[in-house]
Short mmCIF file of C-alpha atoms in Angstrom, two decimals:
data_model
loop_
_atom_site.label_atom_id
_atom_site.label_comp_id
_atom_site.label_asym_id
_atom_site.label_seq_id
_atom_site.Cartn_x
_atom_site.Cartn_y
_atom_site.Cartn_z
CA MET O 1 30.50 11.82 35.24
CA GLY O 2 29.06 11.85 31.54
CA SER O 3 26.07 13.74 30.51
CA PRO O 4 22.89 11.71 30.07
CA GLN O 5 21.85 9.84 26.29
CA GLN O 6 19.53 12.27 24.19
CA PRO O 7 17.17 9.74 23.42
CA LYS O 8 16.63 8.33 20.33
CA ARG O 9 14.36 9.90 17.77
CA ARG O 10 12.00 7.78 15.77
CA VAL O 11 9.36 8.85 13.39
CA ALA O 12 5.92 6.55 12.93
CA PHE O 13 4.72 7.40 9.68
CA VAL O 14 0.63 5.55 8.80
CA LEU O 15 0.31 5.96 5.54
CA ILE O 16 -3.89 5.85 4.55
CA ASP O 17 -4.20 4.22 0.37
CA GLY O 18 -6.63 5.83 -0.64
CA LEU O 19 -7.79 8.02 2.05
CA GLY O 20 -8.71 11.05 0.33
CA ASP O 21 -12.58 11.66 -0.63
CA VAL O 22 -15.22 14.29 -2.36
CA SER O 23 -18.11 15.22 -0.46
CA LEU O 24 -20.92 13.04 -0.82
CA PRO O 25 -24.83 13.62 -1.05
CA ARG O 26 -25.20 10.76 1.99
CA PHE O 27 -23.05 11.89 4.13
CA GLY O 28 -24.78 15.62 4.53
CA TYR O 29 -22.07 16.80 1.82
CA ASN O 30 -19.16 15.22 4.02
CA THR O 31 -16.02 13.21 2.94
CA PRO O 32 -15.81 9.57 4.44
CA LEU O 33 -12.86 10.48 6.89
CA GLN O 34 -15.51 13.90 8.15
CA THR O 35 -17.95 11.33 8.66
CA ALA O 36 -15.70 9.15 10.31
CA ASN O 37 -15.65 9.03 14.37
CA VAL O 38 -12.04 9.38 14.23
CA PRO O 39 -10.47 10.52 17.60
CA ASN O 40 -6.73 9.71 17.32
CA LEU O 41 -6.89 10.86 13.83
CA ASP O 42 -7.97 14.50 14.95
CA ALA O 43 -5.51 14.08 18.19
CA VAL O 44 -2.82 14.59 16.04
CA ALA O 45 -4.17 16.56 13.97
CA SER O 46 -4.06 18.59 16.49
CA ALA O 47 -0.83 18.34 17.91
CA GLY O 48 0.79 19.23 15.76
CA VAL O 49 1.38 20.96 11.87
CA ASN O 50 -0.94 20.30 8.90
CA GLY O 51 -1.23 20.46 5.49
CA LEU O 52 -2.33 19.67 1.88
CA MET O 53 -0.90 17.30 -0.20
CA ASP O 54 -0.60 16.41 -3.95
CA PRO O 55 1.22 12.73 -3.49
CA VAL O 56 2.73 13.63 -7.13
CA GLU O 57 1.76 17.20 -8.31
CA VAL O 58 -1.81 19.21 -8.91
CA GLY O 59 -4.33 17.37 -11.22
CA LEU O 60 -2.22 14.02 -11.54
CA ALA O 61 -4.20 11.02 -10.66
CA CYS O 62 -1.26 8.18 -9.85
CA GLY O 63 -0.86 5.13 -9.29
CA SER O 64 -0.22 4.13 -5.62
CA ASP O 65 3.99 3.01 -6.69
CA THR O 66 4.60 6.97 -8.54
CA ALA O 67 2.56 8.04 -5.31
CA HIS O 68 4.70 5.75 -2.86
CA LEU O 69 8.38 6.95 -4.90
CA SER O 70 7.11 10.48 -4.96
CA LEU O 71 6.05 10.36 -1.01
CA LEU O 72 10.03 8.73 -0.16
CA GLY O 73 12.06 11.91 -2.12
CA TYR O 74 12.26 9.72 -5.38
CA ASP O 75 10.76 11.66 -8.57
CA PRO O 76 8.25 9.06 -10.58
CA ARG O 77 9.77 10.88 -13.41
CA VAL O 78 13.71 9.62 -13.16
CA TYR O 79 13.15 6.79 -11.41
CA TYR O 80 9.86 4.93 -12.65
CA LYS O 81 10.14 2.02 -14.56
CA GLY O 82 6.75 0.43 -14.61
CA ARG O 83 5.47 -1.84 -11.64
CA GLY O 84 6.22 -5.14 -12.55
CA ALA O 85 9.07 -5.50 -10.61
CA PHE O 86 7.33 -4.22 -7.46
CA GLU O 87 5.18 -6.75 -7.83
CA SER O 88 7.03 -9.35 -8.43
CA MET O 89 9.91 -9.28 -5.82
CA GLY O 90 6.85 -8.00 -2.98
CA ALA O 91 6.03 -11.56 -4.38
CA GLY O 92 8.80 -12.88 -3.26
CA LEU O 93 10.51 -13.43 -6.68
CA ALA O 94 14.27 -12.67 -7.22
CA MET O 95 15.57 -9.73 -9.22
CA SER O 96 18.28 -9.21 -11.03
CA PRO O 97 19.25 -5.91 -13.07
CA GLY O 98 18.23 -7.30 -16.51
CA ASP O 99 14.87 -9.20 -15.72
CA ILE O 100 11.50 -7.86 -16.56
CA ALA O 101 8.43 -8.41 -14.71
CA PHE O 102 4.40 -7.95 -14.58
CA LYS O 103 2.12 -6.96 -12.53
CA SER O 104 -0.36 -9.96 -13.40
CA ASN O 105 -4.30 -10.86 -12.63
CA PHE O 106 -5.74 -14.29 -13.09
CA ALA O 107 -8.40 -13.11 -15.65
CA THR O 108 -11.94 -14.96 -17.01
CA PHE O 109 -10.80 -14.64 -21.16
CA ASP O 110 -13.88 -15.92 -23.55
CA GLU O 111 -11.59 -18.48 -25.99
CA LYS O 112 -13.79 -17.84 -29.07
CA THR O 113 -14.10 -13.89 -29.15
CA GLY O 114 -10.86 -13.37 -27.48
CA ILE O 115 -12.71 -10.73 -25.09
CA VAL O 116 -11.25 -10.37 -21.34
CA THR O 117 -15.12 -10.90 -19.31
CA SER O 118 -14.29 -10.28 -16.30
CA ARG O 119 -9.97 -8.75 -15.34
CA ARG O 120 -11.16 -10.03 -11.97
CA ALA O 121 -11.64 -13.87 -12.25
CA ASP O 122 -12.74 -13.73 -8.79
CA ARG O 123 -11.52 -11.45 -5.63
CA HIS O 124 -11.40 -14.26 -2.96
CA PHE O 125 -8.47 -16.55 -4.75
CA GLU O 126 -6.34 -17.39 -2.04
CA GLU O 127 -6.78 -21.09 -2.05
CA GLU O 128 -6.65 -21.32 -5.00
CA GLY O 129 -3.94 -18.49 -6.66
CA PRO O 130 -0.72 -20.38 -5.51
CA ILE O 131 -2.37 -23.09 -7.21
CA LEU O 132 -2.50 -22.03 -10.58
CA CYS O 133 0.61 -19.61 -10.02
CA ALA O 134 3.12 -23.01 -9.01
CA ALA O 135 1.43 -25.08 -12.21
CA LEU O 136 2.78 -22.05 -14.18
CA ASP O 137 6.17 -21.04 -11.88
CA ARG O 138 9.45 -22.18 -13.89
CA MET O 139 6.61 -23.48 -17.13
CA LYS O 140 9.25 -23.18 -21.07
CA LEU O 141 8.55 -21.34 -24.05
CA PRO O 142 8.54 -23.56 -26.63
CA SER O 143 9.81 -21.06 -29.61
CA TYR O 144 12.12 -19.23 -26.76
CA PRO O 145 13.89 -22.37 -24.53
CA GLU O 146 16.55 -20.05 -23.36
CA TYR O 147 14.36 -17.91 -21.02
CA GLU O 148 13.02 -18.37 -17.45
CA VAL O 149 9.94 -17.84 -15.87
CA ARG O 150 8.69 -17.27 -12.57
CA VAL O 151 5.20 -17.17 -11.04
CA ARG O 152 3.95 -16.12 -7.59
CA TYR O 153 0.85 -15.79 -5.95
CA ALA O 154 0.31 -11.81 -4.40
CA THR O 155 -2.26 -11.40 -2.87
CA GLU O 156 -6.34 -11.43 -3.94
CA HIS O 157 -6.69 -12.06 -7.66
CA ARG O 158 -2.92 -11.26 -8.62
CA CYS O 159 0.31 -12.67 -8.74
CA GLY O 160 3.94 -11.60 -9.71
CA VAL O 161 5.23 -13.33 -13.03
CA VAL O 162 9.43 -12.49 -13.75
CA VAL O 163 11.09 -13.54 -17.15
CA LYS O 164 14.92 -14.01 -17.16
CA GLY O 165 17.04 -14.48 -20.12
CA PRO O 166 19.21 -12.01 -22.37
CA ARG O 167 18.23 -8.94 -24.30
CA LEU O 168 15.21 -8.07 -22.70
CA SER O 169 13.83 -5.22 -22.82
CA GLY O 170 10.52 -3.16 -19.81
CA ASN O 171 9.95 -0.50 -23.00
CA ILE O 172 6.48 -2.58 -24.26
CA SER O 173 2.33 -2.29 -23.47
CA GLY O 174 1.01 -4.89 -21.73
CA THR O 175 -1.88 -7.29 -22.67
CA ASP O 176 -4.52 -6.15 -20.23
CA PRO O 177 -7.82 -3.97 -21.78
CA LEU O 178 -7.41 -2.04 -18.73
CA LYS O 179 -11.30 -2.76 -18.65
CA ASP O 180 -14.02 -5.66 -18.62
CA ASN O 181 -15.61 -6.90 -22.30
CA ARG O 182 -13.11 -5.83 -24.52
CA LEU O 183 -9.89 -7.52 -26.45
CA LEU O 184 -7.43 -9.35 -24.93
CA LEU O 185 -4.31 -7.04 -26.11
CA GLN O 186 -1.13 -8.05 -27.59
CA ALA O 187 2.05 -6.55 -26.04
CA GLU O 188 3.58 -4.46 -28.47
CA ALA O 189 7.33 -2.51 -28.55
CA LEU O 190 7.37 0.74 -27.55
CA ASP O 191 10.45 1.31 -29.49
CA ASP O 192 12.28 0.78 -32.61
CA THR O 193 15.04 -1.48 -30.80
CA ASP O 194 15.55 -4.92 -30.98
CA GLU O 195 15.42 -5.78 -27.60
CA ALA O 196 12.14 -4.52 -27.25
CA ILE O 197 10.73 -5.75 -30.39
CA HIS O 198 12.36 -9.04 -29.48
CA THR O 199 10.70 -8.67 -25.79
CA ALA O 200 6.62 -8.17 -27.27
CA ALA O 201 7.47 -11.28 -28.38
CA VAL O 202 8.77 -13.75 -25.95
CA VAL O 203 6.08 -12.26 -24.30
CA ASN O 204 2.37 -12.88 -26.55
CA GLU O 205 3.92 -16.19 -26.72
CA LEU O 206 4.54 -16.56 -22.38
CA SER O 207 0.85 -15.06 -22.79
CA ARG O 208 -0.80 -17.29 -25.20
CA GLU O 209 1.52 -20.32 -23.17
CA MET O 210 0.23 -19.41 -19.93
CA SER O 211 -3.64 -19.61 -21.03
CA ARG O 212 -2.93 -22.79 -22.26
CA ILE O 213 -1.61 -24.22 -19.16
CA LEU O 214 -4.69 -22.97 -17.11
CA VAL O 215 -7.40 -23.67 -19.66
CA SER O 216 -6.56 -28.07 -19.21
CA HIS O 217 -5.89 -27.48 -15.06
CA PRO O 218 -8.14 -29.97 -13.36
CA LEU O 219 -9.33 -26.41 -11.32
CA ASN O 220 -10.24 -25.05 -13.48
CA ALA O 221 -13.05 -27.46 -14.95
CA LYS O 222 -13.58 -27.23 -10.93
CA ARG O 223 -14.70 -24.54 -10.80
CA SER O 224 -16.78 -24.57 -14.43
CA ALA O 225 -18.95 -27.11 -12.96
CA GLU O 226 -19.26 -25.07 -9.53
CA GLY O 227 -20.53 -22.26 -12.13
CA LYS O 228 -17.65 -19.59 -11.20
CA LYS O 229 -15.63 -18.06 -13.43
CA MET O 230 -12.26 -19.23 -15.45
CA ALA O 231 -9.61 -18.19 -14.68
CA ASN O 232 -7.96 -18.86 -17.92
CA VAL O 233 -5.38 -15.53 -19.08
CA VAL O 234 -3.80 -13.93 -16.90
CA LEU O 235 -3.11 -10.12 -17.66
CA LEU O 236 0.63 -9.06 -18.05
CA ARG O 237 0.88 -5.46 -17.35
CA GLY O 238 3.11 -3.04 -15.75
CA CYS O 239 5.77 -4.52 -17.85
CA GLY O 240 9.36 -3.20 -15.20
CA ILE O 241 12.57 -3.52 -14.75
CA ARG O 242 14.07 -3.55 -11.49
CA ILE O 243 15.05 0.34 -10.53
CA GLU O 244 18.33 0.69 -9.36
CA VAL O 245 18.05 3.88 -6.99
CA PRO O 246 20.36 5.03 -4.10
CA SER O 247 18.81 3.80 -1.01
CA PHE O 248 16.13 4.99 1.38
CA GLU O 249 18.98 5.51 4.59
CA LYS O 250 21.56 6.85 2.61
CA LYS O 251 19.48 10.31 0.90
CA HIS O 252 17.70 10.72 4.09
CA GLY O 253 19.83 9.41 6.87
CA LEU O 254 16.97 7.30 8.76
CA CYS O 255 17.10 3.68 8.72
CA PRO O 256 13.94 2.65 7.42
CA CYS O 257 11.18 -0.85 8.01
CA MET O 258 8.21 -0.96 6.32
CA VAL O 259 5.05 -3.00 7.22
CA ALA O 260 3.10 -3.75 4.10
CA PRO O 261 0.94 -7.15 3.17
CA THR O 262 0.48 -5.30 -0.09
CA LYS O 263 3.11 -6.79 -2.81
CA ILE O 264 3.50 -3.76 -5.01
CA ILE O 265 4.07 -1.37 -1.71
CA ALA O 266 7.07 -4.67 -0.11
CA GLY O 267 8.25 -4.84 -3.94
CA LEU O 268 8.76 -0.40 -4.01
CA GLY O 269 10.12 -0.83 -0.33
CA LEU O 270 13.13 -3.44 -1.34
CA SER O 271 14.25 -1.10 -4.71
CA LEU O 272 14.82 0.93 -2.19
CA ASP O 273 16.85 -1.18 0.55
CA ILE O 274 13.46 -1.05 3.10
CA ASP O 275 13.45 -3.86 5.36
CA ILE O 276 10.25 -5.70 5.06
CA LEU O 277 8.54 -6.87 8.68
CA GLU O 278 6.76 -9.43 9.03
CA ALA O 279 3.72 -9.22 10.59
CA PRO O 280 1.67 -12.60 11.09
CA GLY O 281 -2.21 -12.51 10.26
CA ALA O 282 -1.48 -9.18 7.99
CA THR O 283 -3.23 -9.66 4.72
CA GLY O 284 -3.46 -6.81 2.79
CA ASP O 285 -7.07 -6.13 2.27
CA TYR O 286 -10.34 -6.43 4.30
CA ARG O 287 -9.57 -9.57 6.33
CA THR O 288 -6.37 -7.62 7.41
CA LEU O 289 -5.24 -7.50 11.62
CA LEU O 290 -4.22 -4.27 11.72
CA THR O 291 -3.06 -4.89 15.58
CA SER O 292 -0.26 -7.12 13.93
CA LYS O 293 0.67 -4.44 11.73
CA VAL O 294 1.02 -2.02 14.36
CA THR O 295 2.91 -4.33 16.74
CA ALA O 296 5.55 -5.37 14.55
CA ILE O 297 6.20 -1.16 13.90
CA ALA O 298 6.64 -0.17 17.33
CA LYS O 299 7.99 -3.70 18.43
CA ALA O 300 11.21 -2.43 15.62
CA LEU O 301 11.00 1.01 16.71
CA SER O 302 11.20 0.18 20.41
CA ALA O 303 14.20 -1.80 19.47
CA PRO O 304 16.59 -2.61 21.63
CA LEU O 305 14.22 -2.78 24.54
CA GLN O 306 11.78 -5.09 22.37
CA SER O 307 13.78 -7.50 19.88
CA SER O 308 13.00 -6.28 16.05
CA PRO O 309 10.47 -8.47 13.90
CA SER O 310 11.53 -10.70 11.56
CA VAL O 311 12.08 -9.95 7.76
CA PHE O 312 11.59 -10.84 4.35
CA VAL O 313 13.16 -11.43 1.60
CA PRO O 314 13.10 -12.36 -1.21
CA GLY O 315 13.74 -15.80 -3.31
CA GLU O 316 14.07 -16.80 0.79
CA ASP O 317 11.82 -19.02 2.00
CA GLU O 318 14.09 -18.27 5.51
CA HIS O 319 13.50 -14.80 7.42
CA LYS O 320 16.31 -12.59 8.53
CA PRO O 321 16.59 -11.67 11.77
CA GLY O 322 15.05 -7.43 11.93
CA LYS O 323 17.85 -4.55 13.24
CA PRO O 324 19.42 -5.54 16.64
CA ASP O 325 19.25 -1.99 17.68
CA GLY O 326 16.16 -0.46 15.48
CA TYR O 327 15.09 1.45 13.03
CA ASP O 328 14.36 5.47 12.65
CA PHE O 329 11.64 5.09 10.48
CA GLY O 330 8.73 2.71 10.60
CA PHE O 331 6.45 3.07 7.63
CA LEU O 332 3.08 1.24 7.87
CA HIS O 333 1.25 1.14 4.71
CA ILE O 334 -2.91 0.32 5.45
CA LYS O 335 -4.52 -1.13 2.09
CA ALA O 336 -8.44 -1.64 3.25
CA ILE O 337 -9.15 2.12 2.64
CA ASP O 338 -8.39 1.81 -0.49
CA ASP O 339 -10.30 -1.29 -2.03
CA ALA O 340 -13.92 0.77 -0.05
CA GLY O 341 -12.88 3.11 -3.11
CA HIS O 342 -12.28 1.19 -5.09
CA ASP O 343 -15.71 -0.77 -4.27
CA LYS O 344 -17.41 2.32 -4.24
CA ALA O 345 -18.40 1.27 -1.29
CA SER O 346 -18.71 4.34 0.99
CA LEU O 347 -20.40 3.40 4.94
CA LEU O 348 -17.08 1.20 4.00
CA LYS O 349 -15.16 3.29 3.63
CA VAL O 350 -16.35 5.10 7.04
CA LYS O 351 -16.67 1.79 8.99
CA ALA O 352 -12.85 0.75 8.15
CA LEU O 353 -11.24 4.45 8.62
CA GLU O 354 -13.08 4.31 12.60
CA ALA O 355 -10.63 0.59 12.11
CA VAL O 356 -7.72 2.69 11.11
CA ASP O 357 -8.20 4.74 13.85
CA GLN O 358 -8.64 2.00 16.85
CA ALA O 359 -5.51 0.63 15.44
CA LEU O 360 -3.16 4.20 15.23
CA GLY O 361 -4.68 4.52 19.06
CA GLN O 362 -3.01 0.80 20.21
CA LEU O 363 0.77 1.73 18.36
CA THR O 364 1.02 5.45 20.56
CA LYS O 365 0.34 3.76 23.64
CA LEU O 366 2.72 0.48 22.50
CA LEU O 367 4.70 3.44 21.54
CA TRP O 368 4.44 5.43 24.52
CA GLN O 369 4.97 2.91 27.01
CA ALA O 370 8.53 2.73 25.09
CA GLU O 371 8.95 6.24 25.48
CA SER O 372 8.25 6.57 29.20
CA THR O 373 11.53 4.49 29.19
CA GLY O 374 13.16 7.35 28.37
CA LYS O 375 15.26 6.19 25.37
CA PHE O 376 13.19 7.18 22.71
CA GLN O 377 10.71 10.69 21.67
CA TYR O 378 8.95 9.33 18.89
CA PHE O 379 6.91 11.96 15.88
CA LEU O 380 3.47 10.89 14.93
CA CYS O 381 2.94 11.34 10.69
CA VAL O 382 -0.33 10.09 9.01
CA THR O 383 -1.45 11.00 5.73
CA GLY O 384 -2.69 9.46 2.46
CA ASP O 385 -0.39 8.74 -0.58
CA HIS O 386 -3.97 9.46 -3.04
CA SER O 387 -7.70 9.73 -3.08
CA THR O 388 -10.00 6.36 -3.92
CA PRO O 389 -13.45 8.46 -3.88
CA VAL O 390 -16.25 5.72 -3.70
CA GLU O 391 -17.98 8.25 -6.26
CA TYR O 392 -15.62 7.23 -9.01
CA GLY O 393 -14.41 3.82 -7.42
CA ASP O 394 -10.76 4.84 -9.00
CA HIS O 395 -7.43 7.18 -7.78
CA SER O 396 -8.02 10.80 -8.38
CA PHE O 397 -6.57 13.83 -8.45
CA GLU O 398 -7.96 15.46 -5.02
CA PRO O 399 -4.80 15.85 -2.73
CA VAL O 400 -4.81 14.44 0.71
CA PRO O 401 -5.10 15.36 4.32
CA PHE O 402 -1.30 15.45 6.00
CA ALA O 403 -0.19 15.58 9.62
CA LEU O 404 2.41 15.53 12.13
CA CYS O 405 3.45 15.49 15.48
CA ARG O 406 5.55 14.92 18.04
CA LEU O 407 4.24 11.71 20.58
CA THR O 408 4.73 13.97 23.42
CA ASP O 409 1.68 16.35 22.35
CA PHE O 410 -0.72 13.82 20.51
CA VAL O 411 -0.97 12.14 24.55
CA SER O 412 -2.19 15.31 25.85
CA ALA O 413 -4.68 16.32 22.45
CA VAL O 414 -5.82 13.11 23.29
CA GLY O 415 -6.98 13.73 26.87
CA GLY O 416 -3.37 12.81 28.17
CA GLU O 417 -1.67 10.25 29.60
CA PRO O 418 -5.02 7.78 31.39
CA ILE O 419 -6.61 7.51 27.96
CA VAL O 420 -3.63 6.39 26.17
CA VAL O 421 -2.58 3.60 29.14
CA ALA O 422 -6.76 2.53 28.78
CA THR O 423 -6.28 1.71 24.92
CA SER O 424 -7.26 -2.63 24.96
CA LEU O 425 -4.33 -3.75 22.21
CA GLU O 426 -6.56 -6.95 21.81
CA PRO O 427 -6.62 -7.51 18.30
CA PHE O 428 -10.04 -6.74 15.90
CA PRO O 429 -11.07 -7.61 12.86
CA LEU O 430 -12.41 -5.18 9.80
CA PRO O 431 -16.02 -4.36 9.85
CA THR O 432 -18.40 -5.68 7.85
CA ILE O 433 -22.20 -4.25 6.49
CA LYS O 434 -24.86 -5.84 6.48
CA ALA O 435 -26.91 -5.59 3.11
CA GLY O 436 -29.22 -2.41 3.43
CA GLU O 437 -27.44 -1.01 6.66
CA ASP O 438 -26.64 3.21 6.98
CA LEU O 439 -25.12 5.65 9.56
CA ASP O 440 -27.53 6.12 11.57
CA GLU O 441 -28.01 9.98 10.85
CA ASP O 442 -28.70 11.38 14.30
CA LYS O 443 -25.06 10.14 15.08
CA MET O 444 -24.08 11.98 11.60
CA GLY O 445 -20.38 13.84 12.22
CA LYS O 446 -22.66 14.26 15.92
CA GLU O 447 -19.21 12.59 17.39
CA ARG O 448 -16.98 15.51 16.08
CA VAL O 449 -19.15 18.57 17.02
CA SER O 450 -20.02 17.35 20.29
CA LYS O 451 -16.22 16.52 21.52
CA GLN O 452 -15.31 20.47 20.55
CA LEU O 453 -12.45 19.95 18.72
CA LYS O 454 -9.68 22.14 19.83
CA ALA O 455 -6.05 22.94 18.50
CA PHE O 456 -3.92 21.58 20.85
CA SER O 457 -0.69 22.66 19.04
CA GLY O 458 1.27 23.52 16.06
CA ASP O 459 -1.23 25.16 13.98
CA SER O 460 -4.88 25.88 14.31
CA VAL O 461 -6.08 22.91 12.63
CA CYS O 462 -8.57 20.41 14.90
CA GLU O 463 -9.55 18.11 12.71
CA PHE O 464 -8.24 15.04 10.42
CA SER O 465 -9.84 15.84 6.95
CA GLU O 466 -8.97 16.70 3.64
CA ILE O 467 -11.55 20.32 4.01
CA ALA O 468 -9.42 21.16 7.82
CA ALA O 469 -5.76 20.26 6.86
CA ALA O 470 -6.19 23.04 4.12
CA ARG O 471 -6.29 25.56 6.55
CA GLY O 472 -2.87 23.85 8.67
CA CYS O 473 0.75 25.72 8.42
CA LEU O 474 2.14 24.26 5.91
CA GLY O 475 -0.36 25.27 3.03
CA ARG O 476 -1.66 22.64 -0.35
CA PHE O 477 2.43 21.05 -1.25
CA PRO O 478 4.09 18.42 -3.44
CA GLY O 479 4.62 14.92 -2.15
CA GLY O 480 8.17 15.14 -3.44
CA GLU O 481 9.09 17.82 -0.11
CA MET O 482 7.19 14.94 2.18
CA MET O 483 10.43 13.64 3.56
CA GLY O 484 12.16 16.87 3.70
CA VAL O 485 9.02 18.85 5.62
CA ILE O 486 9.32 15.28 8.77
CA LYS O 487 13.74 15.92 8.71
CA ALA O 488 12.90 19.35 9.08
CA PHE O 489 10.11 18.73 12.08
CA LEU O 490 12.61 16.28 13.78
CA LYS O 491 15.15 19.30 13.65
CA LEU O 492 12.80 21.88 14.96
CA ASN O 493 12.09 19.46 18.10
CA ALA O 494 15.67 18.31 18.65
#
C-alpha cells in the first residue's frame, strides 16, 4: 500500500488597498479599522502570527505599484520603471520590450489659459470613457507617422496609452500637474540621451493631438450642453517601459493567480507572469461584487476539484482557460478601502472594511469546503499595501497590519465549523452612506469589546488593527521580507 497523498498547501492572500489609517477624534481616537466590526479579520489575527509591515521602508509613502512590487519580492529600486506599462497592460494593451506606456486620466482643461481645472473629468465614466478611447486609439501623429498609438479604457476616469516605435525612452516626465488648477505640463527629457529628448517631443505632440480630437468630439459637446465638465485632455504620467524580471513562480516556487480589476495591479501581475483571473462584476471601485472575487480565487485554489476561472490575455479579446490543476498562491486585491481614504470618507471606510470582512467569511467557507476533502491545506494572509488615511486623502507612510494563519486555526478561532458552514454565499453590494449619516455612538467599537477577544494560537494578538499588530511576534518588518515570512510559515506547518 502506498502512503496517503499529502494535501496540497495553498495560500489565499488578501490585500486590502489603502488599509492603514490614523486615529480619528470622531471615532473616539480609534482608527477606522479599530472602529469597524470585523470578526473574521480578528479571527485571522487571533489564529496566527502578526506584525506591522512597512510596504517598502520606514517613513516612505509609496504608490500601490511600488508597494506591490516590494511585497511580491521585487525591490522597486531595482525593478520599477514607471507605472504606465502596468496600467496599459492591465487595460488589455499588449506591450513589447521598447514600447512606452502611460497611466492616464481624462481631465478638464481650460484652452485659453492652459490650466487643468479638474484632473478627473468624471469618476463615473464607464459609458463615455470607452467611446473617447476608441476615438483616440490608433490615432496618427502628423510629425511622427512611424509611431503607433494604442489607447484602451481602464476604470473610472483612467485609460492606458501605449506608444510603439523606434528609439523610445521611458526616462521622460509627464504632462500631469498632479493638482487641480495648475498649468498643463510639457513632457521633458530626464537625461541627455537623444532618445529621451526625441521621446519628449513625440509625447508633447501626442498630448496636443489628443486634445484636438477630444475637443471636437460630439460627446464633449453633449457634456458641455448638459453642464458637465468636458473631458478635453488626457493627462499622461508615469511613463514606463515594460519591465523584464524573473517570474513569480521561478522566484518563489509557488504557482500564482490574481483577481485584480484595478488595471495597474493586473498589469503589474502580468509583468510577473501571474495569471489574471476573470471575475464577473468585479469592477475595482465602489460598485464591485466582492463575492465574485472571492469565488474566483476559491475556485482557482481548489482546482482540480473545481475548474479554474478563465484568464485574461492582453491584446486578445478571448480569454484562455486557467490552469487545470489550480494555483498555489491566490492574490485577491480589494480597492474600495483605498478609494474611501482618497475621498476622505471615514464612515464609508469603516463600512467598506466590514464588507471586506463579510467577503472574507465567504472565502473561508469556500476554502473550508475544499480542505474538508483532505486534498488541500490552506493558509490565509491579510494585509495592506499602504495607509490611505481619510484625514489626508492620500497615501502616507504609516505601517500596515499583517496577519497570517492556517485555515484550520481560523475555523477554531472564529467559533468552530458550524459558524463557517452557516456563512451565506449570497452576493452583496458595497455599502452606501447617506448624507449626514454617522456611526451609532453607543455601538462604536463596542462589538469587539463585548466579544472578549482571545488569542487562539501563534502570538498574543487577537484583533486585526494597526495598534494590535504592533504586539505581534513578527515585530515591524519591511515589505520586501513578506514572501519570505509566508514561505517560512508554510515550511513550519509542513
